[in-house]
């Protein structure tokens, strides 16, 4: 270990020590505290911990019983871009997190597009179902008190335009997208924290995966702004994305496992109402 005043470089010895601490069952917070007590700069210590444990996890995923990692969509092809080319629109990068991969996007949808999606969805809403991984069917779920509907892929010119924009934005084939889902949250409604991938341990999952494989990324688009509440929360980061009209939050998950830290939920709407459109992206063509 080192003390303040000496150069703080992340050596192979330090990495080995971090792995040993993790293997001995010490939590990352406790290891970090030991490093701080020994005089490590907090920023350097956090970076050393994150990069070491991430690399170790990637190398030993199989041995640890984790599902293999697969390629995922990615909006940013170069570091620290401010604007992204989505074909017919310039999308703004509002904020980005590396792990889990989360990108908050501005100007993805125009006000007219938000209104048109709401108008087309409103007459078709019913109590939201969640995919029932025990059977592969769908069920009403008390964790999700919104009402919703699905458009089919390319159902209208508007839906096709938005799907093409997202495909170009995240560099993922348009055919790999599930139909766009629109959800309406009245006051008090919420979507409790969950993962969007299908749990491999559930018996219904193999049936679900026949149509395009696993989900690998989500784009939640905000179509209207509640007066208060209704953010999208990521408790493991932690992060709360404000539901700003026309904005969206993108996040990806390279394996169907909590180690992706993509637990997320829709916080209760405290005043007003919230409308969103969700695009889930699969590994392969969604048929
Ligand atoms: O409404 C949201 O913010 C939200 C939160 C969590 C939407 C979803 N998940 C989803 O559609 O998967
Ligand atoms: Zn979700």
Coordinates of C-alpha atoms and ligand atoms in Angstrom, one line a residue:
X1 CA 0.0 0.0 0.0
X2 CA 1.0 3.6 -0.4
X3 CA 0.7 6.8 1.5
X4 CA -0.2 10.3 0.4
X5 CA 2.6 12.1 -1.3
X6 CA 3.8 9.0 -3.2
X7 CA 2.6 8.3 -6.8
X8 CA -0.6 6.4 -6.7
X9 CA -0.4 3.9 -9.6
X10 CA -2.6 0.8 -9.9
X11 CA 0.0 -2.0 -9.9
X12 CA -0.5 -5.7 -10.5
X13 CA 0.2 -6.3 -6.8
X14 CA -2.6 -3.9 -5.9
X15 CA -5.0 -5.7 -8.3
X16 CA -4.0 -9.0 -6.8
X17 CA -4.6 -7.7 -3.3
X18 CA -8.1 -6.5 -4.3
X19 CA -9.0 -9.9 -5.8
X20 CA -7.8 -11.6 -2.6
X21 CA -9.9 -9.3 -0.5
X22 CA -13.0 -10.1 -2.6
X23 CA -12.3 -13.8 -2.5
X24 CA -12.0 -13.7 1.3
X25 CA -15.6 -12.4 1.3
X26 CA -14.9 -8.7 2.1
X27 CA -17.4 -6.3 0.6
X28 CA -16.2 -3.7 -1.9
X29 CA -17.1 -0.9 0.6
X30 CA -14.8 -2.5 3.3
X31 CA -12.0 -2.9 0.8
X32 CA -12.3 0.7 -0.3
X33 CA -12.2 1.9 3.4
X34 CA -9.0 -0.1 3.9
X35 CA -7.5 1.6 0.9
X36 CA -8.6 5.0 2.1
X37 CA -7.2 4.3 5.6
X38 CA -3.9 3.4 3.9
X39 CA -3.7 6.8 2.3
X40 CA -5.1 6.1 -1.2
X41 CA -6.8 8.9 -3.0
X42 CA -10.5 8.1 -3.2
X43 CA -10.9 8.5 -6.9
X44 CA -7.9 6.3 -7.6
X45 CA -9.1 3.7 -5.1
X46 CA -12.6 3.5 -6.6
X47 CA -11.2 3.2 -10.1
X48 CA -8.8 0.4 -9.1
X49 CA -11.6 -1.5 -7.4
X50 CA -14.0 -1.1 -10.2
X51 CA -11.6 -2.0 -13.0
X52 CA -10.0 -4.9 -11.1
X53 CA -13.3 -6.5 -10.1
X54 CA -14.8 -6.0 -13.5
X55 CA -11.9 -7.6 -15.3
X56 CA -11.9 -10.5 -12.8
X57 CA -15.6 -11.0 -13.3
X58 CA -15.3 -11.0 -17.1
X59 CA -12.5 -13.6 -16.9
X60 CA -14.2 -15.9 -14.5
X61 CA -17.8 -15.5 -15.4
X62 CA -18.2 -19.1 -16.4
X63 CA -16.6 -20.5 -13.3
X64 CA -18.8 -18.2 -11.2
X65 CA -21.9 -19.7 -12.8
X66 CA -22.8 -16.5 -14.7
X67 CA -24.4 -16.6 -18.1
X68 CA -22.0 -15.7 -20.9
X69 CA -21.9 -12.0 -22.0
X70 CA -23.3 -11.2 -25.4
X71 CA -22.9 -8.1 -27.6
X72 CA -25.2 -5.2 -26.8
X73 CA -26.4 -2.0 -28.5
X74 CA -24.4 1.1 -27.8
X75 CA -25.3 4.7 -28.7
X76 CA -21.9 6.3 -28.3
X77 CA -19.3 5.2 -30.8
X78 CA -16.8 7.7 -29.6
X79 CA -16.1 9.0 -26.1
X80 CA -17.8 12.0 -24.8
X81 CA -19.9 12.8 -27.8
X82 CA -22.4 15.7 -27.3
X83 CA -24.8 14.9 -30.2
X84 CA -25.7 11.6 -31.9
X85 CA -26.9 11.2 -35.5
X86 CA -30.2 9.4 -35.4
X87 CA -30.8 9.8 -39.2
X88 CA -33.7 12.2 -39.3
X89 CA -32.8 13.9 -36.0
X90 CA -29.9 15.0 -33.8
X91 CA -30.2 13.5 -30.4
X92 CA -28.5 15.1 -27.4
X93 CA -26.3 13.2 -24.9
X94 CA -27.5 14.5 -21.5
X95 CA -25.7 12.1 -19.2
X96 CA -23.9 8.8 -19.4
X97 CA -22.9 6.1 -16.9
X98 CA -20.4 3.4 -17.8
X99 CA -21.3 0.6 -15.5
X100 CA -24.2 -0.2 -15.8
X101 CA -24.3 1.3 -19.2
X102 CA -26.9 4.1 -19.1
X103 CA -27.3 7.0 -21.5
X104 CA -29.8 9.8 -20.9
X105 CA -30.9 11.2 -24.3
X106 CA -32.4 14.6 -25.1
X107 CA -34.5 15.5 -28.2
X108 CA -35.2 11.9 -29.2
X109 CA -38.9 12.7 -29.9
X110 CA -40.6 16.0 -30.9
X111 CA -43.6 17.2 -28.9
X112 CA -45.8 16.4 -31.9
X113 CA -44.5 12.8 -31.9
X114 CA -45.1 12.4 -28.2
X115 CA -48.7 13.7 -28.6
X116 CA -49.3 11.5 -31.7
X117 CA -48.1 8.4 -29.8
X118 CA -50.4 9.1 -26.8
X119 CA -53.4 9.8 -29.1
X120 CA -52.8 6.5 -31.0
X121 CA -52.3 4.5 -27.8
X122 CA -55.1 6.0 -25.6
X123 CA -58.1 4.1 -27.0
X124 CA -56.2 0.8 -26.9
X125 CA -55.0 0.9 -23.2
X126 CA -55.6 -2.0 -20.9
X127 CA -54.2 -3.0 -17.5
X128 CA -50.5 -3.6 -18.0
X129 CA -49.4 -7.2 -18.2
X130 CA -45.9 -8.5 -17.5
X131 CA -44.4 -11.5 -19.2
X132 CA -44.9 -14.4 -16.9
X133 CA -41.6 -16.3 -16.9
X134 CA -43.0 -19.3 -15.0
X135 CA -45.1 -20.2 -18.0
X136 CA -44.0 -17.9 -20.9
X137 CA -47.4 -16.3 -20.9
X138 CA -48.6 -12.9 -19.6
X139 CA -50.2 -11.9 -16.3
X140 CA -51.5 -8.9 -14.4
X141 CA -48.9 -7.9 -11.9
X142 CA -49.5 -5.7 -8.8
X143 CA -45.9 -4.3 -9.1
X144 CA -47.1 -2.5 -12.2
X145 CA -50.1 -0.3 -11.7
X146 CA -50.0 1.4 -15.1
X147 CA -52.1 0.8 -18.2
X148 CA -50.5 0.0 -21.5
X149 CA -50.7 -1.3 -25.1
X150 CA -48.3 -2.6 -27.7
X151 CA -47.9 -1.4 -31.3
X152 CA -46.7 -4.0 -33.7
X153 CA -43.3 -3.5 -35.4
X154 CA -43.7 -0.8 -38.1
X155 CA -47.5 -0.5 -37.5
X156 CA -47.8 3.1 -38.7
X157 CA -45.5 5.6 -40.4
X158 CA -45.0 7.3 -37.0
X159 CA -44.0 4.0 -35.2
X160 CA -41.8 3.0 -38.1
X161 CA -40.0 6.4 -38.1
X162 CA -39.3 6.1 -34.3
X163 CA -38.1 2.5 -34.6
X164 CA -35.7 3.5 -37.5
X165 CA -34.4 6.4 -35.4
X166 CA -33.7 4.2 -32.4
X167 CA -32.1 1.5 -34.6
X168 CA -29.7 4.1 -36.1
X169 CA -29.1 5.7 -32.7
X170 CA -28.0 2.6 -30.9
X171 CA -26.5 0.7 -33.9
X172 CA -28.8 -2.3 -33.6
X173 CA -31.0 -3.8 -36.3
X174 CA -34.6 -2.5 -36.4
X175 CA -35.8 -6.2 -36.8
X176 CA -34.4 -7.0 -33.3
X177 CA -36.8 -4.6 -31.6
X178 CA -40.0 -5.7 -29.9
X179 CA -43.1 -3.7 -30.8
X180 CA -43.2 -0.3 -29.1
X181 CA -45.1 -0.3 -25.8
X182 CA -46.9 2.7 -24.5
X183 CA -47.7 3.0 -20.8
X184 CA -49.9 5.5 -18.9
X185 CA -49.3 6.1 -15.2
X186 CA -52.1 8.0 -13.4
X187 CA -51.3 9.6 -10.0
X188 CA -50.1 7.0 -7.6
X189 CA -49.1 4.5 -10.2
X190 CA -45.6 3.0 -10.3
X191 CA -43.5 0.2 -11.7
X192 CA -41.6 -1.5 -8.9
X193 CA -37.9 -2.2 -9.4
X194 CA -37.2 -5.1 -11.7
X195 CA -34.9 -6.4 -14.5
X196 CA -36.0 -6.3 -18.1
X197 CA -34.2 -9.5 -19.1
X198 CA -35.9 -12.8 -18.7
X199 CA -34.7 -14.8 -15.7
X200 CA -32.9 -17.9 -17.1
X201 CA -33.9 -19.9 -14.0
X202 CA -37.7 -19.5 -14.8
X203 CA -39.3 -22.5 -16.6
X204 CA -41.1 -20.3 -19.1
X205 CA -38.0 -18.4 -20.3
X206 CA -36.9 -20.9 -23.0
X207 CA -40.3 -20.4 -24.7
X208 CA -39.9 -16.6 -24.6
X209 CA -36.4 -16.7 -25.9
X210 CA -37.5 -18.6 -29.1
X211 CA -38.6 -15.2 -30.4
X212 CA -35.3 -13.3 -30.9
X213 CA -33.3 -14.5 -27.8
X214 CA -32.8 -12.4 -24.7
X215 CA -33.5 -8.7 -24.2
X216 CA -30.2 -6.9 -24.2
X217 CA -31.2 -3.2 -23.9
X218 CA -34.1 -0.9 -23.1
X219 CA -35.1 2.6 -24.3
X220 CA -37.7 4.3 -22.1
X221 CA -39.0 7.5 -23.9
X222 CA -40.9 10.1 -21.9
X223 CA -44.0 11.3 -23.7
X224 CA -45.5 13.6 -21.0
X225 CA -44.2 15.1 -17.8
X226 CA -45.9 14.4 -14.5
X227 CA -46.0 17.5 -12.2
X228 CA -44.0 15.5 -9.6
X229 CA -42.5 12.0 -9.2
X230 CA -42.4 9.4 -11.9
X231 CA -38.6 9.3 -12.5
X232 CA -36.9 6.1 -13.7
X233 CA -34.8 4.9 -10.8
X234 CA -31.7 2.7 -10.8
X235 CA -31.2 1.7 -7.1
X236 CA -27.8 0.0 -7.6
X237 CA -26.2 3.1 -9.2
X238 CA -28.0 5.0 -7.6
X239 CA -29.6 7.3 -10.2
X240 CA -32.9 8.8 -10.9
X241 CA -33.7 10.0 -14.4
X242 CA -36.3 12.8 -14.6
X243 CA -39.2 12.1 -16.9
X244 CA -38.7 15.0 -19.3
X245 CA -40.9 15.1 -22.3
X246 CA -39.0 14.1 -25.5
X247 CA -36.1 12.7 -23.5
X248 CA -35.3 9.0 -23.1
X249 CA -33.1 6.7 -21.0
X250 CA -31.2 3.9 -22.7
X251 CA -29.6 1.1 -20.8
X252 CA -28.0 -2.3 -21.8
X253 CA -27.3 -5.6 -20.0
X254 CA -24.8 -8.0 -21.5
X255 CA -26.0 -11.0 -19.5
X256 CA -29.3 -11.8 -17.8
X257 CA -27.9 -11.4 -14.3
X258 CA -28.1 -8.9 -11.4
X259 CA -24.3 -8.3 -11.7
X260 CA -25.3 -6.0 -14.6
X261 CA -26.7 -3.6 -11.9
X262 CA -29.6 -2.8 -14.2
X263 CA -32.3 -3.1 -11.5
X264 CA -34.7 -0.2 -12.3
X265 CA -38.2 1.0 -11.7
X266 CA -40.7 3.7 -12.4
X267 CA -41.1 5.8 -9.2
X268 CA -44.6 6.6 -8.1
X269 CA -46.3 9.5 -9.9
X270 CA -46.9 12.0 -7.1
X271 CA -48.9 14.6 -9.1
X272 CA -50.1 14.7 -12.7
X273 CA -49.7 11.8 -15.1
X274 CA -46.9 10.1 -16.9
X275 CA -46.8 8.6 -20.4
X276 CA -43.9 6.6 -21.7
X277 CA -43.0 4.5 -24.7
X278 CA -40.6 1.6 -24.2
X279 CA -38.5 -0.2 -26.8
X280 CA -36.9 -3.5 -25.8
X281 CA -34.1 -4.7 -28.0
X282 CA -33.4 -8.5 -28.4
X283 CA -30.2 -10.3 -29.4
X284 CA -31.6 -11.4 -32.7
X285 CA -34.6 -10.8 -35.0
X286 CA -37.8 -10.6 -33.1
X287 CA -40.3 -12.6 -35.1
Ligands
LIG1 O1 -41.8 4.1 -16.5 C1 -40.6 3.9 -16.2 O2 -39.9 4.8 -15.8 C2 -40.1 2.5 -16.3 C3 -39.4 2.0 -15.3 C4 -39.0 0.7 -15.4 C5 -40.4 1.7 -17.4 C6 -39.9 0.4 -17.4 N1 -39.2 -0.1 -16.4 C7 -40.1 -0.5 -18.5 O3 -40.9 -0.2 -19.4 O4 -39.5 -1.6 -18.6
LIG2 ZN1 -38.3 -2.1 -17.0

